[in-house]
Structure formats: structure tokens, C-alpha cells
């Protein structure tokens, strides 16, 4: 069993970054909402616990608390921001509001040596950290001492070295605390004594064993979307159970240029995996025709996917399991852990279970992984780099990159523009430097002049972002020469577009693409 760090989520929008940093240190971590933390503790049998930040105040009636088992277990505990405050209060300290709030960059003075700072911060040194708090700890529980202070947080970092309890008012998980990842690494390795042995090779072996245990001799249907996630899931499951797996590619008419043919060639030709190719584009586009509401688009597509799978399952006969490429960010973004400010951000058509009438169980071998980890697993499984490294593509496909009403003509215009844009990115040698790039057909038409003629056509937006895990992103900084060349090609070669703009919106945790 892999040693695990349990992260109890109190509703912070950056809780997933704690999990990322712990995994980067080679240690498996899993997030559970505070409401089910005791169940998660017993299920995971962790070697250490981290309490996340959150929007609540410990001063409020019925504010979130950590289960008592966390502190009675004898395990090392790290509290971050609200997590520090709730730990202090539950152990007999005091938290107060009404002091000077602290948001953004701050500087911490190291007041004492600590296992948390070992090899990273020396006594008497000053370091940048990132704060985000209104309340603060004003009295420490017995056994705790100050190890770091900031101008507005006299207990910015505290420790009970004997019990291995640590609390920081700042956020070590964000990049604005430059040494934060090292502090988290110290906590899991030097404090908790966990080896950094969680690798994709280890995950692959464990996942194969879990798939075999879950499926037994049953048949599995896996839906391929054309993206990396479903492809990696399918290859992993095939490695586990061989021809018990049948893949279904539903061509819903919302895929990128030539994508369906590429998937068929790779899975039938290269991997020799049983594959059913279903052209259901008329059904999907007919159902979406004129639909502008993004949530209704997602739900319509999700329902039709289930309908198609149900029909194909009956043809195949005897399939007891449906496999999906659900990822950890899908789960995080689709669930409100607190019922408060950490709200449901969007629904995913592959999160939330299946209708009872299907009488199938879900197999989701990637549910614990972030996007970059899925790519690493794909490489571990031998998928070609051209496929593993391809930009992410949402399950609802081009439907959500076509804001406003959907039509077959608009989808075709968008598909051509998107293909040209990606072609220009590859020619410029930028594809691997960009995490995701795509075109969007805006529901706006403008007057233009082309040659001697007047046009009234659509506006195309180009988006490109850099990211690691898909939870946060920043726009890619193109030079104007590239943007000019890409825009010129699109306008010249795609009838229906007479203007191109570039989207420079960043993506803070949890926001969505274009809806």
C-alpha cells in the first residue's frame, strides 16, 4: 500500500495545489472534504494530514472543524491558513478577528529552527510568503512555539516539534511563496518520514491490479473522445484485461479536424484494441441546433453519450462496466466541498454516475490523477509522444467553443479555423511550449471589406495558455508577427470569418474555458 498524505479541504480555491506539491515530492496525496474527513481518514490510513485553507472563520457558529481522530492518531499534522487557525482553536489556542488583514505578498522572519524549515530557511533570515487572511491566531495551544513571524501575523509559523504539529498562516502551495514546495517536501519527508516512491510506474502497477480486481472476468466498454485522457484510460485497461475491453468512438460531429480517423488508426492499427466507430453526428448536432446555454449543451451531450453507449452495450452484449477518463480536476471542479464559497464550478458529462437503467458500473482508473500525471502515465504505457503531448480537448468538444447557438455550418467554420491555428503553432515550433490552444467562434458578426466586397461574417477568437495541471493557467505571450500570420491565414482560407482577436484572459483555479 502506498503511503498517503490526507488533505482535508475546508474550501480553499487552491487546495488542489497542496496535492500537486505533495505529489511532486513523490508522495501520494488525496483531498477529502471536511464533512467526510473521518471516513477518508479511516479509508486511506494516511501517514500524515494537511489541513487546507478556507473562506470560513473559526469564530462563526458551526464553522468547519477537523475530526478528532486527526489529533488523537499521533500523526504529524500541518495546518495552512484556516487550517492553522482551526488546529490552534481545537487544541486550546485562540483565534481573533478585527486585526489588520493580510492579503498578498508578505515577508516572514524565521524566529527558531524547525524541522519544517530544515535546509530551506535559516534562523534569522527573511523570506517572501503569500498571505490571505483576516482572522489570526492570538494565543497558542500548550506545547506550541513561534518559529516565524510577519508584520501582521505574530504567529505566522508555529510548531509543536514533539507532537509533530505545524501551522503556517501563509500559503506554501502557491508559487508566490517561492520556497513553499520545499517546506511541504520537508513536512512529508523529514517530519512524516514518508519515502518519495510514488511514481507513474508504481501507479501503473497498482491501477492494473485494481482494474483486474474490480472487473474480474467481466466485459468493459470504454468511450474514446479523441483526447489524451480516454486514450490513456483505454490503453491502461487493455493492458490489465486484454480483449475483455471494447472501445467505442462516438463521432458526435464536435471533434477536431481528422481526429476520428487518427484515433481509429491508432487503436485498431497500432494497438489492435477492439474498436467500434459510431457516426452519431446527425443525432448530436440535431439535438444541439440553436442551443446557446452552455450547461444545457453539456447535459445534452452527456445524455446522448449515455444513450449511444447503452445502445452499443446491447449490441456487444454482456458488458458490465463502462470506463471513463475522469480526472481529479473534473471531480474537484464538479463538487462543492463546503456548500459555501467553494462552489460547484461546472458539471462534467463524465462525473456523477450513470442512470440506473444502464445497469453498468464505472471504471475510472485516472480519477486520482492530474493532467500532467496522465501524460506521464501515457508515456509509461508507451503511447506515442505525438498523442500524449497533444493539447487537452473537452468532452463536449467544439460545442463549448462555439458560444451561442450551435449549427453544422458554424461548427465547420470553427473546425477549419482551429486546424489552421494549430498548424501555424506547430510550424512556429510553439506547440509543446503551450499547454492548450484553440479557436473560438464568437456569436458576433462584424462588417468588413475584403477586396472590393463588403462582408458580414463571424469573429474568431484565438486562445493559448500555459499550465501544468489545468487548474490554473496564464495566457501565452505571442509576438505580433505570429498572431498576424495566423489571423491572415484564417481570414483568407475560412469563408465565414472576417476578424480575428486574441484572448489574454488568465485562468485562476477552477474557472472554465469559454462559456
Coordinates of C-alpha atoms in Angstrom, one line a residue:
X1 CA 0.0 0.0 0.0
X2 CA 1.4 3.4 -1.0
X3 CA 2.0 5.8 1.9
X4 CA -0.6 8.6 1.7
X5 CA -1.0 12.2 2.8
X6 CA -4.6 13.1 3.6
X7 CA -5.5 16.7 2.7
X8 CA -8.7 17.9 4.5
X9 CA -10.3 20.6 2.4
X10 CA -12.0 23.5 4.1
X11 CA -13.0 25.2 0.9
X12 CA -9.8 26.9 -0.4
X13 CA -9.7 27.5 -4.1
X14 CA -6.0 26.4 -4.1
X15 CA -6.4 23.2 -2.1
X16 CA -5.6 21.2 -5.2
X17 CA -2.2 22.9 -5.4
X18 CA -1.3 21.3 -2.0
X19 CA -2.0 17.9 -3.5
X20 CA 0.1 18.8 -6.5
X21 CA 3.1 19.9 -4.4
X22 CA 3.0 16.8 -2.3
X23 CA 2.8 14.6 -5.4
X24 CA 5.7 16.5 -6.9
X25 CA 7.7 15.4 -3.8
X26 CA 7.0 11.8 -4.8
X27 CA 4.3 11.2 -2.2
X28 CA 0.7 10.2 -3.0
X29 CA -1.9 12.6 -1.6
X30 CA -5.7 12.7 -1.7
X31 CA -8.2 15.5 -0.9
X32 CA -11.3 14.9 1.0
X33 CA -13.9 17.5 2.1
X34 CA -14.1 18.2 5.8
X35 CA -17.6 16.8 6.0
X36 CA -16.3 13.3 5.2
X37 CA -12.8 13.6 6.6
X38 CA -13.2 11.0 9.3
X39 CA -14.4 8.4 6.7
X40 CA -11.5 9.4 4.4
X41 CA -9.0 9.1 7.3
X42 CA -10.1 5.5 8.0
X43 CA -10.2 4.6 4.3
X44 CA -6.8 5.9 3.4
X45 CA -4.9 5.2 6.7
X46 CA -2.6 8.1 6.0
X47 CA 0.9 8.7 7.3
X48 CA 0.3 12.5 7.7
X49 CA -2.5 15.1 7.5
X50 CA -2.6 18.5 6.0
X51 CA -5.4 20.9 6.9
X52 CA -6.2 23.4 4.0
X53 CA -7.2 27.0 4.0
X54 CA -10.7 28.1 3.5
X55 CA -13.1 31.0 3.5
X56 CA -14.8 30.4 6.8
X57 CA -13.9 31.9 10.2
X58 CA -13.4 29.8 13.3
X59 CA -15.3 32.5 15.1
X60 CA -18.5 31.7 13.3
X61 CA -21.0 29.3 14.7
X62 CA -20.8 25.8 13.1
X63 CA -17.6 26.7 11.2
X64 CA -15.8 23.7 9.8
X65 CA -13.6 21.5 12.1
X66 CA -11.1 18.7 11.7
X67 CA -12.3 15.3 13.1
X68 CA -10.9 14.5 16.5
X69 CA -9.2 11.3 15.1
X70 CA -6.7 13.6 13.3
X71 CA -5.3 14.8 16.6
X72 CA -5.7 11.5 18.6
X73 CA -3.9 9.5 15.9
X74 CA -0.4 10.6 16.8
X75 CA 0.3 11.5 13.1
X76 CA 2.1 14.7 12.0
X77 CA -0.3 17.5 11.1
X78 CA 0.3 20.7 9.1
X79 CA -2.3 23.4 9.2
X80 CA -2.3 26.1 6.4
X81 CA -4.1 29.4 6.9
X82 CA -7.6 28.5 8.1
X83 CA -6.1 25.0 8.8
X84 CA -3.6 26.6 11.2
X85 CA -6.4 28.6 12.9
X86 CA -8.7 25.6 13.3
X87 CA -5.9 23.4 14.7
X88 CA -4.9 26.1 17.2
X89 CA -8.5 26.5 18.4
X90 CA -9.3 22.8 18.6
X91 CA -6.1 22.2 20.6
X92 CA -6.8 25.0 23.1
X93 CA -5.4 28.2 21.5
X94 CA -7.2 31.3 20.5
X95 CA -8.2 32.9 17.2
X96 CA -9.4 36.5 16.9
X97 CA -10.7 38.8 14.1
X98 CA -10.6 42.5 13.8
X99 CA -6.9 42.8 13.4
X100 CA -5.1 44.2 10.4
X101 CA -5.9 41.9 7.5
X102 CA -3.1 40.5 5.3
X103 CA -3.6 39.6 1.7
X104 CA -0.8 39.2 -0.9
X105 CA 2.9 39.3 -0.6
X106 CA 4.4 39.4 2.9
X107 CA 7.8 38.7 4.5
X108 CA 8.4 36.2 7.2
X109 CA 11.2 36.4 9.8
X110 CA 12.5 33.0 10.9
X111 CA 12.5 33.1 14.7
X112 CA 13.5 29.5 15.5
X113 CA 15.0 26.4 13.9
X114 CA 12.5 23.8 12.9
X115 CA 12.2 20.5 11.1
X116 CA 9.8 22.3 8.8
X117 CA 12.5 24.8 7.8
X118 CA 15.5 22.4 7.8
X119 CA 17.8 23.1 4.9
X120 CA 15.5 25.7 3.5
X121 CA 15.3 28.6 5.8
X122 CA 17.9 29.5 8.4
X123 CA 17.4 31.2 11.8
X124 CA 17.2 35.0 11.5
X125 CA 16.6 35.1 7.7
X126 CA 13.7 36.8 5.9
X127 CA 11.6 35.3 3.2
X128 CA 8.7 36.1 0.9
X129 CA 5.4 34.3 1.6
X130 CA 1.8 34.7 0.4
X131 CA -0.8 35.7 2.9
X132 CA -4.6 35.6 2.6
X133 CA -6.3 36.0 6.0
X134 CA -8.5 38.3 8.1
X135 CA -8.5 36.3 11.4
X136 CA -5.3 35.3 13.1
X137 CA -4.1 33.1 15.9
X138 CA -3.5 35.2 19.1
X139 CA -2.8 32.5 21.7
X140 CA -1.0 29.2 21.1
X141 CA -2.1 25.8 22.5
X142 CA 0.2 24.2 25.1
X143 CA 3.3 22.8 23.5
X144 CA 3.5 25.2 20.6
X145 CA 6.1 27.8 20.0
X146 CA 6.7 30.6 17.4
X147 CA 9.0 29.7 14.6
X148 CA 8.2 32.5 12.2
X149 CA 6.6 36.0 12.3
X150 CA 5.4 38.6 9.8
X151 CA 4.4 42.2 10.5
X152 CA 0.7 41.4 10.7
X153 CA 0.9 37.8 11.9
X154 CA 2.9 37.3 15.1
X155 CA 2.1 33.6 14.8
X156 CA 2.8 33.3 11.1
X157 CA 4.5 29.9 11.6
X158 CA 4.2 27.8 14.8
X159 CA 5.3 24.3 15.8
X160 CA 4.9 21.6 18.4
X161 CA 8.0 19.6 17.4
X162 CA 7.4 16.9 19.9
X163 CA 3.9 16.0 18.6
X164 CA 5.0 17.0 15.0
X165 CA 2.2 19.6 14.7
X166 CA 2.9 22.6 12.5
X167 CA 0.9 25.6 11.4
X168 CA 1.6 28.4 8.9
X169 CA -0.6 31.4 8.3
X170 CA 0.8 31.8 4.8
X171 CA 0.2 29.6 1.7
X172 CA 3.2 27.4 0.9
X173 CA 1.4 25.7 -2.0
X174 CA 1.3 28.8 -4.3
X175 CA 4.2 29.9 -6.5
X176 CA 4.2 33.3 -4.7
X177 CA 5.8 31.6 -1.7
X178 CA 9.0 30.7 -3.6
X179 CA 10.2 28.1 -1.1
X180 CA 6.8 26.7 -0.3
X181 CA 7.2 23.5 -2.2
X182 CA 10.4 22.8 -0.2
X183 CA 8.6 23.3 3.1
X184 CA 5.9 20.9 2.0
X185 CA 8.6 18.4 1.0
X186 CA 10.2 18.8 4.4
X187 CA 6.9 18.0 6.1
X188 CA 6.2 14.8 4.2
X189 CA 9.8 13.5 4.1
X190 CA 11.6 14.9 7.1
X191 CA 8.7 15.3 9.5
X192 CA 6.4 12.4 8.5
X193 CA 9.3 10.1 7.3
X194 CA 7.5 9.2 4.0
X195 CA 9.6 7.9 1.2
X196 CA 9.3 9.7 -2.2
X197 CA 8.5 6.5 -4.0
X198 CA 5.1 7.3 -5.6
X199 CA 5.9 7.1 -9.4
X200 CA 3.9 6.5 -12.5
X201 CA 5.4 3.1 -12.7
X202 CA 4.1 2.3 -9.3
X203 CA 0.7 3.8 -10.1
X204 CA 0.5 1.8 -13.3
X205 CA 1.1 -1.5 -11.4
X206 CA -1.4 -0.6 -8.7
X207 CA -4.0 0.6 -11.2
X208 CA -3.8 -2.6 -13.3
X209 CA -4.2 -4.6 -10.1
X210 CA -7.3 -2.5 -9.1
X211 CA -8.8 -2.9 -12.6
X212 CA -8.4 -6.6 -12.5
X213 CA -9.8 -6.9 -9.0
X214 CA -12.8 -4.7 -9.9
X215 CA -13.6 -6.2 -13.3
X216 CA -12.7 -9.9 -12.8
X217 CA -13.8 -11.7 -16.0
X218 CA -16.4 -9.1 -16.9
X219 CA -16.6 -7.1 -20.2
X220 CA -15.8 -3.4 -20.3
X221 CA -16.8 -0.7 -22.7
X222 CA -14.5 2.4 -22.9
X223 CA -15.6 5.6 -24.6
X224 CA -12.9 7.3 -26.7
X225 CA -13.3 11.0 -27.1
X226 CA -10.1 11.7 -29.2
X227 CA -8.4 13.2 -26.2
X228 CA -5.5 12.0 -24.1
X229 CA -7.5 11.1 -21.0
X230 CA -9.7 8.5 -22.6
X231 CA -6.9 7.1 -24.7
X232 CA -4.6 6.6 -21.7
X233 CA -7.5 5.0 -19.7
X234 CA -8.2 2.6 -22.6
X235 CA -4.6 1.5 -23.1
X236 CA -4.2 1.0 -19.3
X237 CA -7.4 -1.1 -19.1
X238 CA -6.4 -3.1 -22.2
X239 CA -3.1 -3.9 -20.5
X240 CA -5.0 -5.1 -17.5
X241 CA -7.7 -7.2 -19.1
X242 CA -6.9 -7.5 -22.8
X243 CA -9.8 -8.3 -25.1
X244 CA -12.4 -8.0 -22.3
X245 CA -12.3 -4.4 -23.3
X246 CA -14.1 -2.9 -26.3
X247 CA -13.6 0.7 -27.1
X248 CA -16.3 2.9 -28.7
X249 CA -15.5 6.1 -30.5
X250 CA -18.6 8.2 -30.8
X251 CA -18.1 10.7 -33.6
X252 CA -20.5 13.4 -32.4
X253 CA -19.5 15.9 -35.1
X254 CA -17.9 18.0 -32.5
X255 CA -14.3 16.7 -32.9
X256 CA -11.3 18.5 -34.3
X257 CA -10.2 18.1 -38.0
X258 CA -9.5 14.5 -38.9
X259 CA -9.5 13.5 -35.2
X260 CA -11.8 10.5 -35.6
X261 CA -9.7 8.9 -38.3
X262 CA -6.5 9.4 -36.3
X263 CA -8.0 7.6 -33.3
X264 CA -9.3 4.7 -35.3
X265 CA -5.9 4.2 -36.9
X266 CA -4.0 4.3 -33.6
X267 CA -6.3 1.9 -31.7
X268 CA -7.1 -0.5 -34.5
X269 CA -3.9 -0.4 -36.4
X270 CA -1.2 0.2 -33.7
X271 CA -2.7 -1.4 -30.6
X272 CA -5.1 -3.9 -32.1
X273 CA -7.8 -3.0 -29.5
X274 CA -11.4 -3.9 -30.4
X275 CA -13.0 -0.6 -31.5
X276 CA -16.5 0.3 -32.6
X277 CA -16.7 3.6 -34.6
X278 CA -20.1 5.1 -34.4
X279 CA -21.0 8.1 -36.6
X280 CA -23.7 9.9 -34.5
X281 CA -23.0 13.4 -35.7
X282 CA -26.6 13.9 -37.1
X283 CA -28.1 12.9 -33.7
X284 CA -25.8 15.2 -31.7
X285 CA -25.8 18.3 -33.9
X286 CA -29.6 17.9 -34.5
X287 CA -30.1 18.0 -30.7
X288 CA -27.8 20.9 -30.2
X289 CA -29.1 23.0 -33.2
X290 CA -29.6 26.6 -32.0
X291 CA -28.9 25.8 -28.3
X292 CA -27.0 28.6 -26.6
X293 CA -27.0 27.7 -23.0
X294 CA -23.5 26.1 -22.2
X295 CA -24.9 24.0 -19.3
X296 CA -27.7 22.6 -21.5
X297 CA -25.1 21.8 -24.2
X298 CA -23.1 19.8 -21.7
X299 CA -26.1 18.0 -20.4
X300 CA -27.5 17.3 -23.8
X301 CA -24.2 15.8 -25.0
X302 CA -23.8 13.8 -21.8
X303 CA -27.3 12.3 -22.1
X304 CA -26.7 11.4 -25.8
X305 CA -23.4 9.8 -24.9
X306 CA -25.2 7.6 -22.4
X307 CA -27.9 6.8 -24.9
X308 CA -25.3 5.8 -27.6
X309 CA -23.4 3.7 -25.1
X310 CA -26.5 2.0 -23.9
X311 CA -27.4 1.1 -27.5
X312 CA -23.9 -0.2 -28.3
X313 CA -23.7 -2.1 -25.0
X314 CA -26.8 -4.0 -26.0
X315 CA -25.2 -4.9 -29.4
X316 CA -21.9 -6.0 -27.8
X317 CA -23.8 -7.9 -25.1
X318 CA -22.8 -8.7 -21.6
X319 CA -20.8 -5.6 -20.8
X320 CA -21.0 -4.9 -17.1
X321 CA -18.6 -2.0 -16.9
X322 CA -18.3 1.4 -18.5
X323 CA -14.8 3.0 -18.4
X324 CA -14.2 6.8 -18.5
X325 CA -11.2 9.1 -18.4
X326 CA -12.4 11.1 -15.5
X327 CA -9.5 13.1 -13.9
X328 CA -9.0 14.6 -10.5
X329 CA -9.7 18.2 -11.7
X330 CA -13.0 17.0 -13.2
X331 CA -14.0 15.7 -9.8
X332 CA -12.8 18.8 -7.9
X333 CA -14.5 21.3 -10.2
X334 CA -17.8 19.4 -10.2
X335 CA -18.2 19.1 -6.4
X336 CA -18.9 21.7 -3.8
X337 CA -17.0 20.5 -0.8
X338 CA -18.2 23.1 1.6
X339 CA -21.6 24.2 0.3
X340 CA -20.3 27.8 0.6
X341 CA -17.7 29.8 -1.3
X342 CA -16.0 26.7 -2.7
X343 CA -18.9 26.2 -5.1
X344 CA -19.6 23.8 -8.0
X345 CA -17.8 25.4 -10.9
X346 CA -19.1 23.3 -13.7
X347 CA -20.6 20.0 -14.4
X348 CA -18.8 17.3 -16.4
X349 CA -20.7 14.9 -18.5
X350 CA -18.5 12.1 -17.2
X351 CA -18.8 13.0 -13.5
X352 CA -21.7 11.9 -11.4
X353 CA -22.5 8.3 -12.2
X354 CA -24.8 6.6 -14.7
X355 CA -28.5 6.1 -15.0
X356 CA -29.7 3.0 -13.1
X357 CA -31.3 1.6 -16.2
X358 CA -27.8 1.1 -17.7
X359 CA -27.0 -1.5 -15.0
X360 CA -23.3 -0.8 -15.5
X361 CA -20.5 0.0 -13.1
X362 CA -18.0 2.7 -13.7
X363 CA -14.3 2.1 -14.1
X364 CA -12.4 5.3 -13.7
X365 CA -8.7 4.4 -13.4
X366 CA -7.4 8.0 -13.8
X367 CA -9.8 9.6 -11.2
X368 CA -6.9 10.3 -8.8
X369 CA -4.6 11.9 -11.4
X370 CA -3.9 15.5 -12.6
X371 CA -3.5 16.2 -16.3
X372 CA 0.3 16.2 -16.3
X373 CA 0.3 12.9 -14.4
X374 CA -2.0 11.3 -17.0
X375 CA 0.6 12.4 -19.7
X376 CA 3.4 10.8 -17.6
X377 CA 1.3 7.6 -17.3
X378 CA 0.7 7.6 -21.1
X379 CA 4.4 7.7 -21.7
X380 CA 4.9 4.9 -19.1
X381 CA 2.4 2.9 -21.2
X382 CA 4.2 3.6 -24.5
X383 CA 1.7 5.9 -26.2
X384 CA 3.3 7.9 -28.9
X385 CA 4.5 11.4 -27.9
X386 CA 2.5 13.0 -30.7
X387 CA -0.6 11.7 -28.9
X388 CA 0.4 12.0 -25.3
X389 CA 1.6 15.6 -25.8
X390 CA -1.5 16.8 -27.7
X391 CA -3.4 19.7 -26.2
X392 CA -6.4 18.8 -24.0
X393 CA -9.8 18.7 -25.7
X394 CA -13.1 18.9 -23.7
X395 CA -15.6 16.0 -23.8
X396 CA -18.3 18.3 -25.2
X397 CA -15.8 19.2 -28.0
X398 CA -16.4 22.2 -30.3
X399 CA -19.9 22.8 -28.9
X400 CA -18.5 24.8 -26.0
X401 CA -16.0 26.6 -28.3
X402 CA -19.0 27.9 -30.2
X403 CA -20.7 30.2 -27.8
X404 CA -24.3 30.9 -28.6
X405 CA -26.4 28.8 -30.9
X406 CA -24.8 25.7 -32.5
X407 CA -25.2 24.8 -36.1
X408 CA -23.4 22.4 -38.5
X409 CA -22.2 25.4 -40.6
X410 CA -20.7 27.2 -37.6
X411 CA -19.0 24.1 -36.4
X412 CA -17.4 23.6 -39.8
X413 CA -16.1 27.2 -39.9
X414 CA -14.7 26.7 -36.4
X415 CA -13.1 23.3 -37.2
X416 CA -11.2 24.9 -40.2
X417 CA -10.1 27.9 -38.2
X418 CA -8.9 25.7 -35.4
X419 CA -6.9 23.4 -37.7
X420 CA -5.2 26.4 -39.3
X421 CA -4.3 27.9 -35.9
X422 CA -2.8 24.7 -34.6
X423 CA -0.9 24.2 -37.9
X424 CA 0.6 27.7 -37.5
X425 CA 1.6 26.9 -33.9
X426 CA 3.3 23.7 -35.0
X427 CA 5.1 25.4 -37.9
X428 CA 6.4 28.1 -35.4
X429 CA 7.7 25.3 -33.1
X430 CA 5.4 26.5 -30.3
X431 CA 3.1 23.5 -29.8
X432 CA 5.0 21.9 -26.9
X433 CA 5.5 25.3 -25.2
X434 CA 1.8 25.8 -25.0
X435 CA -0.4 23.7 -22.8
X436 CA -3.7 24.3 -24.7
X437 CA -4.5 26.4 -27.8
X438 CA -7.8 26.5 -29.7
X439 CA -10.0 28.8 -31.7
X440 CA -13.4 30.0 -30.6
X441 CA -16.2 31.2 -33.0
X442 CA -17.8 34.1 -31.2
X443 CA -21.6 34.8 -31.5
X444 CA -20.7 38.1 -33.1
X445 CA -20.7 39.2 -36.7
X446 CA -19.0 42.3 -38.0
X447 CA -18.9 44.3 -41.2
X448 CA -15.7 44.0 -43.1
X449 CA -14.3 44.7 -46.6
X450 CA -12.4 42.0 -48.5
X451 CA -11.1 43.1 -51.8
X452 CA -13.9 45.3 -53.3
X453 CA -16.7 43.5 -51.5
X454 CA -18.5 44.1 -48.2
X455 CA -18.7 41.2 -45.8
X456 CA -20.8 40.5 -42.7
X457 CA -19.1 37.5 -41.0
X458 CA -18.1 36.0 -37.7
X459 CA -15.3 37.0 -35.3
X460 CA -12.9 34.2 -34.3
X461 CA -11.0 34.4 -31.0
X462 CA -7.7 32.6 -30.5
X463 CA -6.7 31.3 -27.1
X464 CA -3.4 29.8 -25.9
X465 CA -2.4 29.2 -22.3
X466 CA 0.5 27.8 -20.3
X467 CA -0.3 25.5 -17.4
X468 CA 1.0 22.4 -15.6
X469 CA -2.2 20.7 -14.3
X470 CA -5.1 22.5 -15.9
X471 CA -6.2 24.0 -12.7
X472 CA -4.5 27.4 -13.2
X473 CA -3.3 28.9 -16.4
X474 CA -1.9 32.1 -17.9
X475 CA -2.2 33.3 -21.5
X476 CA 0.7 32.6 -23.8
X477 CA 2.7 35.7 -24.8
X478 CA 2.8 35.5 -28.6
X479 CA 4.6 38.1 -30.7
X480 CA 2.5 40.1 -33.0
X481 CA 4.2 38.6 -36.1
X482 CA 2.9 35.2 -35.2
X483 CA -0.6 36.5 -34.5
X484 CA -0.7 38.4 -37.7
X485 CA 0.3 35.4 -39.8
X486 CA -2.2 33.1 -38.1
X487 CA -5.0 35.7 -38.4
X488 CA -4.3 36.3 -42.0
X489 CA -4.4 32.7 -42.9
X490 CA -7.7 32.2 -41.1
X491 CA -9.4 35.2 -42.8
X492 CA -8.1 34.2 -46.2
X493 CA -8.8 30.5 -46.0
X494 CA -12.0 30.2 -43.9
X495 CA -15.1 31.6 -45.5
X496 CA -17.4 33.0 -42.8
X497 CA -14.7 34.8 -40.7
X498 CA -13.6 38.3 -41.3
X499 CA -12.0 39.3 -38.0
X500 CA -9.6 37.5 -35.5
X501 CA -8.9 38.6 -31.9
X502 CA -6.6 37.1 -29.3
X503 CA -7.8 36.3 -25.8
X504 CA -5.4 37.3 -23.0
X505 CA -7.6 36.1 -20.1
X506 CA -5.7 34.2 -17.3
X507 CA -7.3 31.2 -15.6
X508 CA -7.3 31.2 -11.8
X509 CA -8.2 28.0 -10.0
X510 CA -11.4 26.5 -11.2
X511 CA -12.5 28.8 -13.9
X512 CA -13.7 27.5 -17.3
X513 CA -12.8 28.0 -20.9
X514 CA -15.4 29.8 -22.9
X515 CA -18.9 29.7 -21.6

